[in-house]
């Protein structure tokens, strides 16, 4: 170890504090720290930091709403056309050409847990975690494709973790027997990390001998695809279409055949699911044109006057709210990885980052004290010359888990209720009804409800008619998939007059 040469490098880049505890370290800790510090490209990291910390100007005069020819909506599309999209999507799934790719590298600090978000149980009657719900939806959509096409296509599940979530995720899947999926059809890979920085550009020490590091954002996907040879794996398996999504949406439809079919019908190489943004102050990014290119613009980058602009029908002019749910062709991802990834910039995320103080003590701040540098998965939209946007109903497909209970939105409770309320509506739409203890009909809009339907029984509300039509139920109700489609935790079914 040439410690003096390393010290000179650190001094040159203003990072000499990283060796402040060198004399106190064991030989093993010295070796670890030396290796970590030697491997860092300080000029590149500081360049990322400078870009992150440059104030973002408002972009109002550079924005345009999405052109109508790239957009579609589940609410305004005729049932016959929706069925056509679904049939095409199921055909591709049956042919083994569709995979799903889960972004699961985040640490979930806002949620207040020390384990990966996918392991979280929001309090459903079944006690199922996010990972289990997603696994069962994969199995169900595979089954739907087989019924539709007669082919047993496999939906591969690629799961991007980080050093903070990798081991726990692998062990969780193994201990739960991969939730009934074939382990050979799940590929785990790890994204890269970057050092966390103070507000003035100093790399943060987590301990005396270890740097504080964080995943490089969900946009770190593209570098991770290259480093782990994931696109080669997809190519060998004959995959052509990739559905990318974030782990925390309890309502996500895995390999959604309608979305897949819509994007294929549009000839798209890149697509985004969105929900209608009705409140101009809602803190979600909007999909739009920026300098004539497809983009997601953060709400903080738009002035209030632009955010509040309305169309002639009264809807917001910029109303395509991004939900981190995307479609890519394999060829498009190959283009990004081989030619475009280095053009993606890092964004700043101000965080409360535990650090080692000058006395060598671990400090857990109560206010943001540093920044994590992240790329965004949607920043590749700008490179698409064949884009598609599919608007879905928020109450059907989007309820993210971001915060601990006690926050106003995006909590375990809101996620739980979103799924239970969705399943309650499915029963009503399939011809079932609910009654009170005295036998009177329960109001359609009653909330909260305790009604859960296994994803193995129904993917999106389909196939329930034979089970529930013309029948009365009392809450709580849980419908599980089994050979005889039995129900548990429910009262006796009563046939309607």
Coordinates of C-alpha atoms in Angstrom, one line a residue:
X1 CA 0.0 0.0 0.0
X2 CA 1.4 3.3 -1.1
X3 CA -0.4 5.4 1.5
X4 CA 1.5 8.7 0.8
X5 CA 0.6 8.5 -2.9
X6 CA -3.0 8.0 -1.9
X7 CA -2.9 10.8 0.5
X8 CA -1.6 13.2 -2.2
X9 CA -4.5 12.1 -4.5
X10 CA -7.0 12.8 -1.7
X11 CA -5.5 16.2 -0.9
X12 CA -5.6 17.1 -4.6
X13 CA -9.4 16.5 -4.6
X14 CA -10.2 17.9 -1.1
X15 CA -10.9 14.5 0.4
X16 CA -7.9 14.1 2.9
X17 CA -10.4 13.7 5.8
X18 CA -11.0 10.1 4.6
X19 CA -7.7 9.1 6.2
X20 CA -8.1 10.9 9.5
X21 CA -8.4 7.6 11.5
X22 CA -5.7 5.7 9.6
X23 CA -3.4 5.4 12.6
X24 CA -6.2 3.8 14.7
X25 CA -7.2 1.1 12.1
X26 CA -6.3 -2.6 12.2
X27 CA -4.4 -4.0 9.3
X28 CA -7.5 -5.5 7.9
X29 CA -9.5 -2.2 8.1
X30 CA -6.6 -0.4 6.5
X31 CA -6.6 -2.7 3.6
X32 CA -10.3 -2.4 3.1
X33 CA -10.2 1.4 3.2
X34 CA -7.1 1.6 1.0
X35 CA -8.7 -0.6 -1.6
X36 CA -12.0 1.4 -1.6
X37 CA -10.2 4.7 -1.8
X38 CA -7.8 3.6 -4.6
X39 CA -10.6 2.4 -6.7
X40 CA -12.5 5.7 -6.8
X41 CA -12.4 8.1 -9.7
X42 CA -12.5 11.3 -7.8
X43 CA -12.7 13.6 -10.8
X44 CA -15.7 11.8 -12.1
X45 CA -17.4 11.7 -8.7
X46 CA -16.8 15.4 -8.2
X47 CA -18.1 16.2 -11.7
X48 CA -21.3 14.3 -10.9
X49 CA -21.6 16.3 -7.7
X50 CA -21.2 19.6 -9.4
X51 CA -23.9 18.7 -11.9
X52 CA -26.2 17.6 -9.1
X53 CA -25.8 20.7 -7.1
X54 CA -26.3 23.1 -10.0
X55 CA -29.7 24.8 -9.4
X56 CA -32.3 23.6 -11.8
X57 CA -33.9 26.4 -13.7
X58 CA -37.6 26.4 -14.5
X59 CA -38.2 24.8 -17.9
X60 CA -41.7 26.2 -18.7
X61 CA -40.9 27.8 -22.0
X62 CA -39.3 24.5 -23.2
X63 CA -42.3 22.3 -22.5
X64 CA -45.0 20.9 -24.7
X65 CA -47.8 18.5 -23.9
X66 CA -47.6 15.0 -25.4
X67 CA -48.8 14.7 -29.0
X68 CA -52.1 12.8 -29.2
X69 CA -50.9 10.2 -31.6
X70 CA -48.6 8.6 -29.1
X71 CA -51.2 8.4 -26.3
X72 CA -53.9 5.9 -25.4
X73 CA -56.2 5.5 -22.4
X74 CA -57.9 2.5 -20.8
X75 CA -60.8 4.7 -19.9
X76 CA -61.5 5.9 -23.5
X77 CA -60.5 2.8 -25.5
X78 CA -63.4 0.5 -26.7
X79 CA -63.6 -2.9 -25.1
X80 CA -63.0 -4.6 -28.4
X81 CA -59.7 -2.7 -28.9
X82 CA -58.7 -3.4 -25.3
X83 CA -59.3 -7.1 -26.0
X84 CA -57.2 -6.9 -29.1
X85 CA -54.3 -5.4 -27.1
X86 CA -54.6 -8.0 -24.5
X87 CA -54.7 -10.9 -27.0
X88 CA -51.5 -9.5 -28.6
X89 CA -49.8 -9.2 -25.3
X90 CA -50.8 -12.7 -24.3
X91 CA -49.5 -14.0 -27.6
X92 CA -46.1 -12.5 -26.9
X93 CA -46.1 -13.9 -23.4
X94 CA -47.1 -17.4 -24.7
X95 CA -44.2 -17.2 -27.2
X96 CA -41.8 -16.4 -24.3
X97 CA -40.9 -13.0 -25.7
X98 CA -41.9 -10.9 -22.6
X99 CA -40.0 -10.5 -19.3
X100 CA -40.4 -8.3 -16.3
X101 CA -37.6 -6.3 -14.6
X102 CA -38.0 -5.2 -11.1
X103 CA -36.2 -2.2 -9.7
X104 CA -35.5 -3.2 -6.1
X105 CA -32.3 -1.5 -5.0
X106 CA -33.7 1.3 -2.8
X107 CA -33.1 1.3 0.9
X108 CA -36.6 2.2 2.1
X109 CA -35.4 4.7 4.7
X110 CA -38.6 6.8 4.5
X111 CA -40.6 3.6 5.2
X112 CA -38.6 3.1 8.4
X113 CA -37.5 -0.5 7.9
X114 CA -34.0 -2.0 7.6
X115 CA -35.0 -4.7 5.0
X116 CA -35.9 -4.5 1.3
X117 CA -39.4 -3.0 0.6
X118 CA -40.4 -6.1 -1.3
X119 CA -40.4 -8.1 1.9
X120 CA -42.9 -5.7 3.5
X121 CA -46.3 -6.9 4.6
X122 CA -48.8 -3.9 4.5
X123 CA -51.3 -5.8 6.7
X124 CA -53.3 -7.7 4.1
X125 CA -55.5 -10.4 5.6
X126 CA -53.4 -13.0 3.7
X127 CA -50.2 -11.5 5.2
X128 CA -48.6 -11.6 1.7
X129 CA -45.6 -9.4 1.0
X130 CA -45.1 -7.3 -2.1
X131 CA -42.7 -9.9 -3.5
X132 CA -45.3 -12.6 -3.1
X133 CA -48.1 -10.6 -4.7
X134 CA -45.8 -9.9 -7.7
X135 CA -44.7 -13.5 -8.0
X136 CA -48.3 -14.7 -8.0
X137 CA -49.2 -12.2 -10.7
X138 CA -46.4 -13.6 -12.9
X139 CA -47.8 -17.1 -12.5
X140 CA -51.3 -15.9 -13.3
X141 CA -50.4 -14.0 -16.4
X142 CA -48.4 -17.1 -17.6
X143 CA -51.5 -19.2 -17.1
X144 CA -53.7 -16.7 -18.9
X145 CA -51.3 -16.8 -21.9
X146 CA -51.4 -20.6 -21.9
X147 CA -55.2 -20.6 -22.0
X148 CA -55.2 -18.0 -24.7
X149 CA -52.5 -19.4 -27.0
X150 CA -52.0 -23.0 -25.9
X151 CA -48.3 -22.2 -25.3
X152 CA -46.5 -22.4 -22.0
X153 CA -44.3 -19.3 -22.3
X154 CA -42.1 -18.2 -19.4
X155 CA -42.1 -14.7 -18.1
X156 CA -38.6 -14.3 -16.8
X157 CA -38.2 -12.1 -13.7
X158 CA -35.1 -10.0 -13.6
X159 CA -34.6 -8.3 -10.2
X160 CA -32.1 -5.5 -9.8
X161 CA -30.9 -5.2 -6.2
X162 CA -28.2 -3.2 -4.5
X163 CA -25.5 -4.0 -1.9
X164 CA -28.1 -3.0 0.7
X165 CA -30.8 -5.3 -0.5
X166 CA -29.1 -8.2 -2.4
X167 CA -28.4 -10.7 0.4
X168 CA -31.7 -10.2 2.2
X169 CA -33.6 -10.5 -1.0
X170 CA -31.9 -13.6 -2.1
X171 CA -32.4 -15.3 1.3
X172 CA -36.1 -14.2 1.4
X173 CA -36.8 -15.7 -2.0
X174 CA -34.9 -18.9 -1.1
X175 CA -36.7 -19.3 2.3
X176 CA -40.1 -18.9 0.6
X177 CA -39.3 -21.4 -2.2
X178 CA -39.3 -18.6 -4.8
X179 CA -43.1 -18.2 -4.2
X180 CA -43.8 -21.1 -6.4
X181 CA -41.8 -19.9 -9.4
X182 CA -38.9 -21.9 -10.9
X183 CA -35.7 -20.4 -9.4
X184 CA -34.1 -20.8 -12.8
X185 CA -36.5 -18.2 -14.2
X186 CA -35.5 -15.5 -11.7
X187 CA -32.2 -13.6 -12.3
X188 CA -30.9 -11.4 -9.5
X189 CA -28.3 -8.7 -10.3
X190 CA -26.8 -5.9 -8.4
X191 CA -26.6 -2.2 -9.3
X192 CA -23.7 0.0 -8.6
X193 CA -23.2 2.4 -5.8
X194 CA -21.7 5.9 -5.4
X195 CA -20.3 7.6 -2.3
X196 CA -22.6 9.9 -0.4
X197 CA -21.5 13.5 -0.1
X198 CA -21.8 16.3 2.3
X199 CA -23.5 19.5 1.0
X200 CA -20.0 21.0 0.3
X201 CA -18.7 18.0 -1.7
X202 CA -16.9 15.9 0.9
X203 CA -17.2 12.1 0.7
X204 CA -18.9 10.9 3.9
X205 CA -17.4 8.3 6.2
X206 CA -19.8 5.8 7.6
X207 CA -17.3 4.3 9.9
X208 CA -13.6 5.0 10.5
X209 CA -12.7 2.6 7.7
X210 CA -15.7 2.5 5.4
X211 CA -17.3 5.1 3.1
X212 CA -21.0 5.8 3.1
X213 CA -22.4 4.5 -0.2
X214 CA -25.8 4.5 -1.8
X215 CA -27.3 2.9 -4.9
X216 CA -26.9 5.1 -8.0
X217 CA -30.7 5.5 -8.6
X218 CA -33.1 3.4 -10.6
X219 CA -31.4 4.9 -13.7
X220 CA -28.3 2.9 -12.6
X221 CA -30.2 0.1 -14.3
X222 CA -28.5 0.6 -17.7
X223 CA -24.9 0.4 -16.4
X224 CA -26.0 -2.7 -14.3
X225 CA -27.5 -4.3 -17.4
X226 CA -24.1 -4.0 -19.1
X227 CA -22.0 -5.0 -16.1
X228 CA -24.0 -8.1 -15.5
X229 CA -24.5 -9.1 -19.1
X230 CA -28.3 -9.1 -18.6
X231 CA -29.1 -8.1 -22.2
X232 CA -27.1 -11.0 -23.5
X233 CA -29.1 -13.3 -21.2
X234 CA -32.4 -11.9 -22.5
X235 CA -31.2 -12.3 -26.1
X236 CA -30.3 -15.9 -25.6
X237 CA -33.8 -16.6 -24.2
X238 CA -35.5 -15.0 -27.1
X239 CA -36.9 -12.1 -25.1
X240 CA -38.0 -9.0 -27.2
X241 CA -40.1 -6.9 -24.8
X242 CA -39.3 -5.8 -21.3
X243 CA -41.7 -4.5 -18.7
X244 CA -39.8 -2.4 -16.1
X245 CA -41.4 -1.4 -12.8
X246 CA -40.6 -0.3 -9.2
X247 CA -41.0 -2.6 -6.2
X248 CA -43.3 -0.4 -4.1
X249 CA -46.5 -0.3 -6.2
X250 CA -48.9 -2.8 -4.6
X251 CA -51.2 -2.6 -7.6
X252 CA -48.6 -3.2 -10.3
X253 CA -49.8 -5.6 -13.1
X254 CA -46.8 -7.8 -14.0
X255 CA -46.2 -8.1 -17.8
X256 CA -49.5 -6.4 -18.3
X257 CA -50.7 -7.9 -21.6
X258 CA -52.9 -4.8 -22.4
X259 CA -49.9 -2.4 -22.0
X260 CA -47.6 -4.7 -23.9
X261 CA -50.2 -5.1 -26.7
X262 CA -50.8 -1.3 -26.9
X263 CA -47.1 -0.5 -27.2
X264 CA -46.6 -3.2 -29.9
X265 CA -49.6 -1.8 -31.8
X266 CA -48.0 1.6 -31.7
X267 CA -44.7 0.2 -33.0
X268 CA -43.1 1.7 -29.9
X269 CA -39.6 0.9 -28.7
X270 CA -40.2 2.7 -25.4
X271 CA -43.4 3.3 -23.5
X272 CA -44.7 4.7 -20.2
X273 CA -47.8 3.9 -18.1
X274 CA -49.2 7.1 -16.6
X275 CA -52.1 8.2 -14.4
X276 CA -54.1 11.4 -14.9
X277 CA -52.7 14.2 -12.7
X278 CA -55.7 16.2 -11.6
X279 CA -54.0 18.3 -8.9
X280 CA -51.4 20.7 -10.2
X281 CA -49.6 20.6 -6.9
X282 CA -49.3 16.8 -6.7
X283 CA -45.6 16.0 -6.4
X284 CA -45.2 13.6 -9.3
X285 CA -43.3 14.1 -12.5
X286 CA -45.2 14.6 -15.8
X287 CA -44.4 12.9 -19.1
X288 CA -44.2 15.5 -21.8
X289 CA -42.0 17.0 -24.4
X290 CA -38.9 18.9 -23.3
X291 CA -37.1 20.7 -26.2
X292 CA -39.1 18.5 -28.5
X293 CA -37.9 15.2 -26.9
X294 CA -39.9 12.8 -24.7
X295 CA -39.1 13.4 -21.0
X296 CA -40.3 13.2 -17.4
X297 CA -40.2 16.7 -15.8
X298 CA -40.3 16.9 -12.1
X299 CA -43.0 19.0 -10.5
X300 CA -40.4 21.3 -8.9
X301 CA -39.0 22.2 -12.4
X302 CA -42.4 23.7 -13.5
X303 CA -43.8 27.0 -12.3
X304 CA -47.2 27.1 -10.7
X305 CA -48.7 28.9 -13.7
X306 CA -47.6 26.2 -16.1
X307 CA -48.7 23.4 -13.8
X308 CA -52.1 24.9 -13.6
X309 CA -52.7 25.3 -17.3
X310 CA -55.9 23.7 -18.5
X311 CA -57.0 22.2 -21.8
X312 CA -60.4 23.2 -23.3
X313 CA -62.0 20.1 -21.6
X314 CA -60.8 21.3 -18.2
X315 CA -58.1 18.8 -17.8
X316 CA -54.5 19.9 -16.9
X317 CA -52.4 20.6 -20.0
X318 CA -49.6 18.6 -18.4
X319 CA -51.5 15.7 -16.8
X320 CA -49.6 12.5 -17.6
X321 CA -48.3 11.6 -14.2
X322 CA -45.4 9.2 -14.3
X323 CA -45.7 6.0 -12.1
X324 CA -42.3 4.3 -12.9
X325 CA -43.9 1.7 -15.1
X326 CA -42.2 1.3 -18.5
X327 CA -42.0 -0.7 -21.7
X328 CA -38.8 -1.2 -23.6
X329 CA -37.8 -3.3 -26.6
X330 CA -34.6 -5.3 -26.3
X331 CA -33.2 -3.4 -29.2
X332 CA -33.8 -0.1 -27.6
X333 CA -32.1 -1.2 -24.4
X334 CA -29.1 -2.4 -26.4
X335 CA -28.9 1.1 -27.9
X336 CA -29.0 2.8 -24.5
X337 CA -26.3 0.5 -23.0
X338 CA -24.0 0.7 -26.0
X339 CA -24.3 4.3 -27.0
X340 CA -26.4 6.5 -24.7
X341 CA -25.8 5.5 -21.0
X342 CA -22.9 7.9 -20.5
X343 CA -25.2 10.8 -21.6
X344 CA -27.5 10.4 -18.6
X345 CA -26.9 12.9 -15.8
X346 CA -27.1 12.4 -12.1
X347 CA -29.7 14.1 -9.9
X348 CA -29.4 15.2 -6.3
X349 CA -31.4 13.6 -3.5
X350 CA -30.9 15.3 -0.1
X351 CA -31.0 12.8 2.7
X352 CA -30.3 12.2 6.4
X353 CA -27.1 10.2 6.1
X354 CA -25.5 8.6 9.2
X355 CA -21.8 9.5 9.5
X356 CA -18.7 9.1 11.5
X357 CA -17.8 12.3 13.3
X358 CA -14.3 13.6 14.2
X359 CA -14.4 11.6 17.4
X360 CA -15.1 8.4 15.5
X361 CA -18.7 8.2 16.8
X362 CA -21.7 7.3 14.6
X363 CA -24.1 10.2 14.3
X364 CA -27.6 9.7 13.0
X365 CA -28.8 13.2 11.9
X366 CA -32.4 14.3 12.2
X367 CA -32.2 16.7 9.2
X368 CA -30.8 16.2 5.7
X369 CA -27.0 16.5 6.0
X370 CA -25.8 15.2 2.7
X371 CA -26.7 14.1 -0.8
X372 CA -27.0 10.9 -2.7
X373 CA -26.4 11.0 -6.5
X374 CA -28.9 9.2 -8.6
X375 CA -29.8 8.6 -12.3
X376 CA -33.4 8.2 -13.3
X377 CA -34.7 5.3 -15.3
X378 CA -36.9 7.5 -17.4
X379 CA -34.1 9.8 -18.6
X380 CA -33.7 7.5 -21.6
X381 CA -37.1 8.5 -23.0
X382 CA -35.3 11.3 -24.8
X383 CA -33.6 8.8 -27.1
X384 CA -36.8 7.2 -28.3
X385 CA -38.1 7.8 -31.8
X386 CA -41.1 5.6 -31.3
X387 CA -42.7 6.4 -28.0
X388 CA -46.1 5.4 -26.5
X389 CA -48.0 6.5 -23.4
X390 CA -50.8 4.4 -21.9
X391 CA -53.0 6.1 -19.3
X392 CA -54.5 3.8 -16.7
X393 CA -56.9 4.4 -13.8
X394 CA -55.1 5.3 -10.6
X395 CA -57.5 3.4 -8.4
X396 CA -56.8 0.3 -10.4
X397 CA -53.1 0.3 -10.9
X398 CA -51.1 2.8 -8.7
X399 CA -50.7 3.0 -5.0
X400 CA -47.0 3.3 -4.0
X401 CA -45.5 2.5 -0.7
X402 CA -43.1 5.3 0.3
X403 CA -43.6 6.4 3.8
X404 CA -44.3 5.0 7.3
X405 CA -47.8 5.1 8.7
X406 CA -48.4 8.6 10.1
X407 CA -47.6 10.3 6.8
X408 CA -50.4 11.8 4.8
X409 CA -49.9 9.6 1.7
X410 CA -48.2 6.5 0.3
X411 CA -48.1 4.5 3.5
X412 CA -48.7 0.8 4.4
X413 CA -52.3 1.7 5.3
X414 CA -53.0 3.5 2.0
X415 CA -51.4 0.7 0.1
X416 CA -53.4 -2.0 1.9
X417 CA -56.7 -0.1 1.5
X418 CA -56.0 0.5 -2.2
X419 CA -55.8 -3.3 -2.9
X420 CA -58.7 -4.3 -0.7
X421 CA -61.0 -1.6 -2.2
X422 CA -59.9 -2.7 -5.7
X423 CA -60.9 -6.3 -4.9
X424 CA -64.2 -5.2 -3.4
X425 CA -65.0 -3.5 -6.7
X426 CA -64.1 -6.6 -8.6
X427 CA -66.7 -8.6 -6.7
X428 CA -69.4 -6.0 -7.4
X429 CA -68.4 -5.7 -11.1
X430 CA -68.6 -9.6 -11.3
X431 CA -72.2 -9.5 -10.0
X432 CA -71.6 -10.3 -6.3
X433 CA -73.1 -8.2 -3.5
X434 CA -72.3 -7.6 0.1
X435 CA -74.7 -7.6 3.0
X436 CA -74.6 -6.4 6.6
X437 CA -75.1 -8.6 9.6
X438 CA -78.9 -7.9 9.5
X439 CA -79.0 -9.0 5.8
X440 CA -79.4 -5.5 4.3
X441 CA -77.3 -4.7 1.3
X442 CA -74.0 -2.9 2.0
X443 CA -73.4 0.4 0.2
X444 CA -71.2 0.1 -2.9
X445 CA -68.9 2.9 -1.8
X446 CA -68.4 1.7 1.8
X447 CA -64.9 2.1 3.1
X448 CA -62.8 0.6 4.5
X449 CA -63.5 -3.0 3.5
X450 CA -61.7 -6.3 4.1
X451 CA -61.9 -8.1 0.8
X452 CA -58.9 -9.8 -0.7
X453 CA -58.7 -11.9 -3.9
X454 CA -55.6 -14.1 -4.6
X455 CA -53.7 -13.0 -7.7
X456 CA -53.7 -16.7 -8.6
X457 CA -57.5 -16.5 -8.9
X458 CA -57.8 -13.2 -10.8
X459 CA -55.2 -11.0 -12.5
X460 CA -57.3 -7.9 -13.1
X461 CA -60.8 -8.8 -12.1
X462 CA -61.4 -11.4 -14.8
X463 CA -62.8 -14.9 -14.2
X464 CA -64.8 -14.1 -11.1
X465 CA -68.3 -14.3 -12.5
X466 CA -68.8 -18.0 -12.0
X467 CA -67.7 -17.8 -8.5
X468 CA -69.5 -14.7 -7.2
X469 CA -72.3 -13.7 -9.6
X470 CA -75.7 -13.9 -8.0
X471 CA -74.3 -14.4 -4.5
X472 CA -74.3 -12.5 -1.3
X473 CA -71.2 -12.1 0.9
X474 CA -70.4 -10.8 4.3
X475 CA -67.1 -9.1 5.2
X476 CA -64.4 -10.0 5.7
X477 CA -64.0 -12.0 2.5
X478 CA -60.8 -13.7 1.2
X479 CA -60.9 -15.6 -2.0
X480 CA -58.1 -18.0 -2.6
X481 CA -57.2 -20.0 -5.7
X482 CA -57.6 -23.8 -5.2
X483 CA -58.9 -26.7 -7.1
X484 CA -62.5 -26.1 -6.1
X485 CA -62.1 -22.3 -5.8
X486 CA -63.0 -22.4 -2.2
X487 CA -63.2 -19.3 0.0
X488 CA -61.9 -19.0 3.5
X489 CA -62.5 -16.4 6.2
X490 CA -66.0 -15.8 4.9
X491 CA -69.6 -16.6 5.7
X492 CA -71.8 -19.0 3.8
X493 CA -72.7 -18.0 0.3
X494 CA -76.3 -17.1 -0.2
X495 CA -77.9 -17.3 -3.7
X496 CA -79.7 -14.1 -4.7
X497 CA -83.4 -14.3 -5.4

